[in-house]
Every structure is written in C-alpha cells, then in structure tokens.
C-alpha cells in the first residue's frame, strides 16, 4: 500500500505524461475495462470474456492468467489491479457448482469498488459461431434497453447504468451517420436479461431517413441476475457529482425572448446631457451675440463673416 | 373530367408518400426516451412476456423484431440532428451530437486545486506581486540582447569565471572557486528539497491522510509530532492536567475550548478587578479621543486591500483562504490593539467608516 502511495518523481517526459494521464481531471478519459478470469473459469466464461474484449477493443485489457480471488469477499486484489492498469470497469468470470458460468460486472470510483453485480450466463452464442461479416473494431455501439423492469427495480436500474457505462465507448461530438453499424439490445423480461448484438443495414426508403434492417452478428447472452453489491446512496451521489468547471459559463447581459430576438444589455455611466453630442442643426446654433451675453461678456470672439 | 383526373393523381401521390413513410414509421404505446449524446434509447413498453417465454427461434425472431423497431426509432432521431458534410462536398455526412444527458458516475473524484506553497502564502500575506520580467537583457560587453539565464546568457558563463575575489572577512587561504561551487551545490539542494516538500504537502492535502499514525522515524515532520504529542498528553485519566512537561516544551495554559468561544469572567470573584474594569470603561466612554487608532486601522485596511488585489491579480480564487489566514494571525500580532479591541464591536464600524471616508478624499 505504501509503495503505491509514495510520491513518484518522474525522471523522463514520458513518465511525466504517463502520470498526468492517470491523475484526476476535469474532463475524464474514456473508462477502461479489465477482463479477469477467476481460479476456475471454464470454456464458456473464457469465450464470453474474449468476445467482450473484442467488442470493447482499445479500451479494455484482457488478463490471460487465472486469478484466484473472490470479489464479493475480498476486493483488495481487484483494487490493486485497477490501480496498476488504471481501469475503472471490470468483468470477472468464474465457474463453480453453486454458481455456474458466473460473470461479475462492476465499476470503481477512485480505485475502490463502487458497484458490483453478479450475472449468470444461461446461453451464449459467440462471435465466431455466427458466420457473417462483422463491423470494424472500435465502432461506437447504439444501446437500446427494452422492458419496464429497467425502471421499476432499483437493482435493474443500477445494472442499466453499469451496462451503459461499460459499453458506451468514447464520448464524441460528431458522428458519421453512415457509420452507425452496431447496436446492442438489452431486453429485461421474466427475471432474465437478453443481450443481443446486431449489425445495422441502412436500406433505401423513399425519404431521407433510411429503413433499418438488422443482422445478428455479435455475442448474444442470456443473463440472470444473482448477487449484487451496490454502493450506498451517498457514495453514489458523491461519484455522480460533477465539478463546477464543467458547467458551461453563462454569458451575462444577454437574453432571448420567445420570438427568437436576442437582447443585449449595456451598462453606462451617468451622462451629462447638456454636453451630449447630437446632430448639428445649423439653425439651432447659438448666435455669437447670445453666446457672449450668456458668458457674461468674458472673452468675446470676433464674429465670423459667414 | 380533368378535375377528377387531377384529384386521382394527387390521391395516388399521397398514397405513395404514405407508403414510403410507412416503411420507416413504428407504432409504439409509450414513446422511447432518447439520449442522443450516448446513442441511447430506453423503451419502457413491457415486452410480450408470454411470447418470449418459449425458447428457440421464435424468441429470437421476436427479439429481433423488437430490436429492429427500436433501432428504427433511434436512427430516425439521429438522422434528424443537424448534419453537415465533413471535408468538402464529397465527404461523409456527419451529425453533431448533443451533450450526453444520462448521468454516469465519474471515474475519479474532481481534481482539487493544489494548495499554495510556502512562498505563495507569504507573498499573499505581504502583498507581493509577480513582476513581469523581460526575457532578453542588454549585455554591455557583448553589445547585444542576451537571455536573462541559460545558454549564452548576459554576463557570461558563470562556470568560466576566471576571477573570484576574496571577500573582506574571509580566510586568505580558502579556495574561493571551491567555495562558490559548494555554495551553488547547496543552493540547488535546498531548492530541490523545498520543491519536494511543497509537492509532498500538495500530495498529502490531495489524498487527505487525516491524523495518520506516526510513521517510522525519518518521516515525521514538526506539525505531526506536535499534534501527536498533544494528543498523547491529553489521553491520560486526568486529561493531561498533572502531566509533567517535556524539557523544551512550552508551557501551554489549558484552554479547554481551544480558544474558540468567548470566555466570560466569573460573576463573583475579584471585586477590585471588576471595579477597575468598569471605571476604565466609563473613562473610555467619556473621553473625547477615539479609542480606535485611526491611522493604524487605515494602514491595516490598505494592506489588506493590496493583498486582495495581489491575490485577484494572480487569477486564483484563493483570496478567501488568504483572508481566513490573515484573520487568524491578527489577534496575535497587534498587541497594541488588544486594549482597544476590548471595546465592543460598535466602535469599529464607525471608526472604519470615517477612516474610509477620510482615505477616499486623500
């Protein structure tokens, strides 16, 4: 513990950049996921981890070796891994008689476990079992959640938030409309969650918006929820808190009305209205005689011969 | 006849339009909820549970149909976003996504601003501001603009200095070059030590190690030892009242409240002290001279404002902290004012007001 907490002074620019990438920032990096095999992971679970790794490609690390830990009992080794590899999402696969084909999906906050949900895989169809063309690696998937369970049940709500976090990918400001190729569809029905991945084919329809045809492509899982370890409400609220710097700055003195007109506000000093420069109207100009009378005869000027 | 034909044509066109649009419309009971920034759609309609219970290809077909409908709706929404052609006229059509609305927890807590270093605190207190220095300096010998420090600096390379004068009170046998080298090395080492200390302080403040147990020897620092000694003293059965002091420990009066709250004198007790205090109060109230020293107060105000301006100039939002820091220092520092401060607070705003007014005119 102490070794990881000691202040490391970087000796090269590369080390400095490495450390800067890991420190807390205003706009955070895309979350990385670590895919870990438990002590007794079987073929199914290994295949699941490999497929999820393929889906999440550059933002995931797949550990090859088996790690004998039990996440629900002891979270220190998970936290150690998370700190070492700077990953805040994890997927842990294991298998035993009591919990066959077990997947624990979870996320971290500040390198400590925030939420963990244990899911059992009932049916799994791998990427290589479905023989058609796949979409390129690193495509940002569209996520669709169907079923009212995802709103009604608290655990399902957290699971939805976890799944969005897991599969979201990097946040982008623009997206190429023709590149919307991948969709992940989650249906919650009858205590089971069906995850299906499809490749999207955009067909010509008469109008601008294309007609969608789907082709089953990727891994498809039938999941059932087992144990959960959810964060307490205040820790969850703390993790949701966004720093103030992220809020867009309000432009002051600008207002819009309902019709779309933009109004601006200018603040002026007090003006001496007698000295205001207005348009010169020759007729209203003071005659020299009048002026001298006003000045009290001080320094009379020679009247101009107009 | 022509009218009928026109109507027929229009109706046929209408029919065709509707047909086309039918291919992309989807009927749903409840509208979906969209978060286009995340490419997310949430469908709240309860799925047909009975149909999905049966295993096999029928379920797959149903799921696929449901997915197709939902995807169609999501894609329709995405296509309605403002789009433009990236990279000229022939480039791909690119839509601008809005900000994601679904709140997801952060990975790490928000970054805290680093605490000011010892020098920064001192400078804020004294009102010292950064002087903007020019990057080039005129070198008289070389007759050109040279850097202030670094490669080819103004004033020549210090390591090549061939002359080192023996200062007035120094030992004539001493090697001056060695002394200069040694002093430079010491300066560099001290600088490095202070920088690391500042870094460690910032790191410690960031990770918030509160009241950590004592480190093994070598890692203790002054404040930690003082804190721990105080805690150890108080953790006896009589709360440290009969604890002998260590040889060099200063004698601290036991302030049980920690010096925070206002303490009142006991009601019955020292009659002479009470009498003298009341007479002094009456004397101060009756005298024409103000108890508050106006010039001192004004100077204090000026210094405070200068320090505030210095802090604001830096652009950091640390002025609040500075005021707090200064407020803590004030009771200790101004010994002369303690007599005046015994007066209740009513005098101060009046004095401050007139003092402020006088300053403005001047």
XYZ file of C-alpha atoms in Angstrom, chain B residues 16-149:
134
model
C -47.287 6.690 -52.465
C -45.892 9.110 -49.871
C -47.711 7.342 -47.096
C -46.446 4.011 -48.384
C -42.882 5.239 -48.343
C -43.188 6.679 -44.892
C -44.813 3.530 -43.608
C -41.591 1.692 -44.109
C -39.877 3.831 -41.544
C -42.659 4.517 -39.055
C -43.018 2.390 -35.969
C -46.022 2.271 -33.713
C -45.331 2.184 -30.003
C -47.552 2.579 -26.994
C -45.146 4.628 -24.955
C -42.610 6.913 -26.514
C -38.993 5.938 -26.122
C -36.596 8.063 -24.153
C -33.564 9.137 -26.058
C -30.113 10.242 -25.017
C -28.553 11.024 -28.344
C -25.209 12.037 -26.867
C -24.757 8.443 -25.725
C -26.599 6.890 -28.693
C -29.004 5.512 -26.118
C -32.718 4.709 -26.301
C -34.820 3.365 -23.470
C -38.079 1.608 -24.235
C -40.484 1.443 -21.343
C -43.119 -0.672 -23.003
C -43.452 -4.015 -21.312
C -42.347 -6.654 -23.780
C -44.715 -9.534 -24.630
C -43.670 -11.847 -21.804
C -45.782 -14.809 -22.852
C -44.383 -14.894 -26.343
C -40.818 -14.616 -25.153
C -41.108 -17.446 -22.714
C -40.951 -20.159 -25.299
C -37.392 -20.921 -26.219
C -35.916 -21.262 -29.646
C -36.076 -19.440 -32.940
C -39.462 -17.836 -32.259
C -37.983 -15.939 -29.372
C -35.050 -14.873 -31.461
C -37.342 -13.634 -34.190
C -39.430 -11.673 -31.707
C -36.374 -10.142 -30.097
C -35.031 -9.218 -33.485
C -38.302 -7.557 -34.484
C -38.365 -5.588 -31.246
C -34.769 -4.561 -31.761
C -35.481 -3.516 -35.339
C -38.335 -1.287 -34.273
C -36.381 0.371 -31.523
C -33.340 0.855 -33.716
C -35.512 2.392 -36.426
C -36.832 4.954 -33.958
C -33.376 5.759 -32.652
C -31.913 6.119 -36.123
C -34.782 8.371 -37.193
C -33.967 10.639 -34.295
C -30.275 10.610 -35.126
C -30.964 11.460 -38.741
C -32.946 14.480 -37.645
C -29.919 16.026 -35.953
C -28.179 18.930 -37.708
C -25.715 17.334 -40.089
C -23.102 18.618 -42.471
C -20.728 17.208 -44.987
C -17.292 16.911 -43.447
C -14.287 17.545 -45.665
C -15.924 19.357 -48.534
C -18.829 18.450 -50.769
C -17.985 14.804 -51.319
C -17.206 13.900 -47.740
C -19.301 11.776 -45.419
C -22.404 13.132 -43.748
C -21.562 13.945 -40.146
C -24.125 14.749 -37.472
C -23.433 16.888 -34.427
C -24.319 15.023 -31.275
C -25.643 16.893 -28.249
C -24.152 16.512 -24.786
C -24.945 13.191 -23.127
C -27.721 13.586 -20.572
C -27.606 10.249 -18.787
C -25.682 10.809 -15.561
C -22.929 8.314 -15.074
C -20.585 8.241 -12.094
C -17.103 9.636 -12.527
C -14.021 7.540 -12.591
C -12.093 9.607 -10.073
C -13.162 12.473 -7.824
C -12.907 16.017 -9.130
C -9.398 17.458 -9.055
C -8.682 19.731 -6.138
C -6.645 22.868 -6.748
C -3.185 22.447 -5.346
C -2.549 24.227 -2.049
C -0.291 27.297 -2.186
C 3.390 26.808 -1.468
C 5.125 28.453 1.475
C 6.352 31.283 -0.722
C 2.907 31.810 -2.259
C 1.345 32.092 1.189
C 3.969 34.569 2.300
C 3.643 36.631 -0.861
C -0.118 36.797 -0.499
C 0.234 37.935 3.072
C 2.717 40.665 2.267
C 1.013 41.723 -0.923
C 3.985 40.890 -3.134
C 3.004 40.616 -6.761
C 4.860 38.992 -9.631
C 6.983 41.427 -11.583
C 6.889 40.739 -15.264
C 10.493 40.374 -16.413
C 11.669 40.793 -19.955
C 13.096 37.657 -21.492
C 16.123 39.428 -23.001
C 18.612 41.669 -21.232
C 21.064 44.100 -22.756
C 24.611 42.844 -22.366
C 27.011 45.766 -22.253
C 30.124 43.765 -23.053
C 28.741 41.844 -25.980
C 26.655 44.871 -27.072
C 23.600 42.819 -27.875
C 20.429 41.416 -26.348
C 21.120 38.236 -24.494
C 18.994 35.868 -22.451
C 18.477 36.504 -18.782
C 19.650 32.961 -17.963
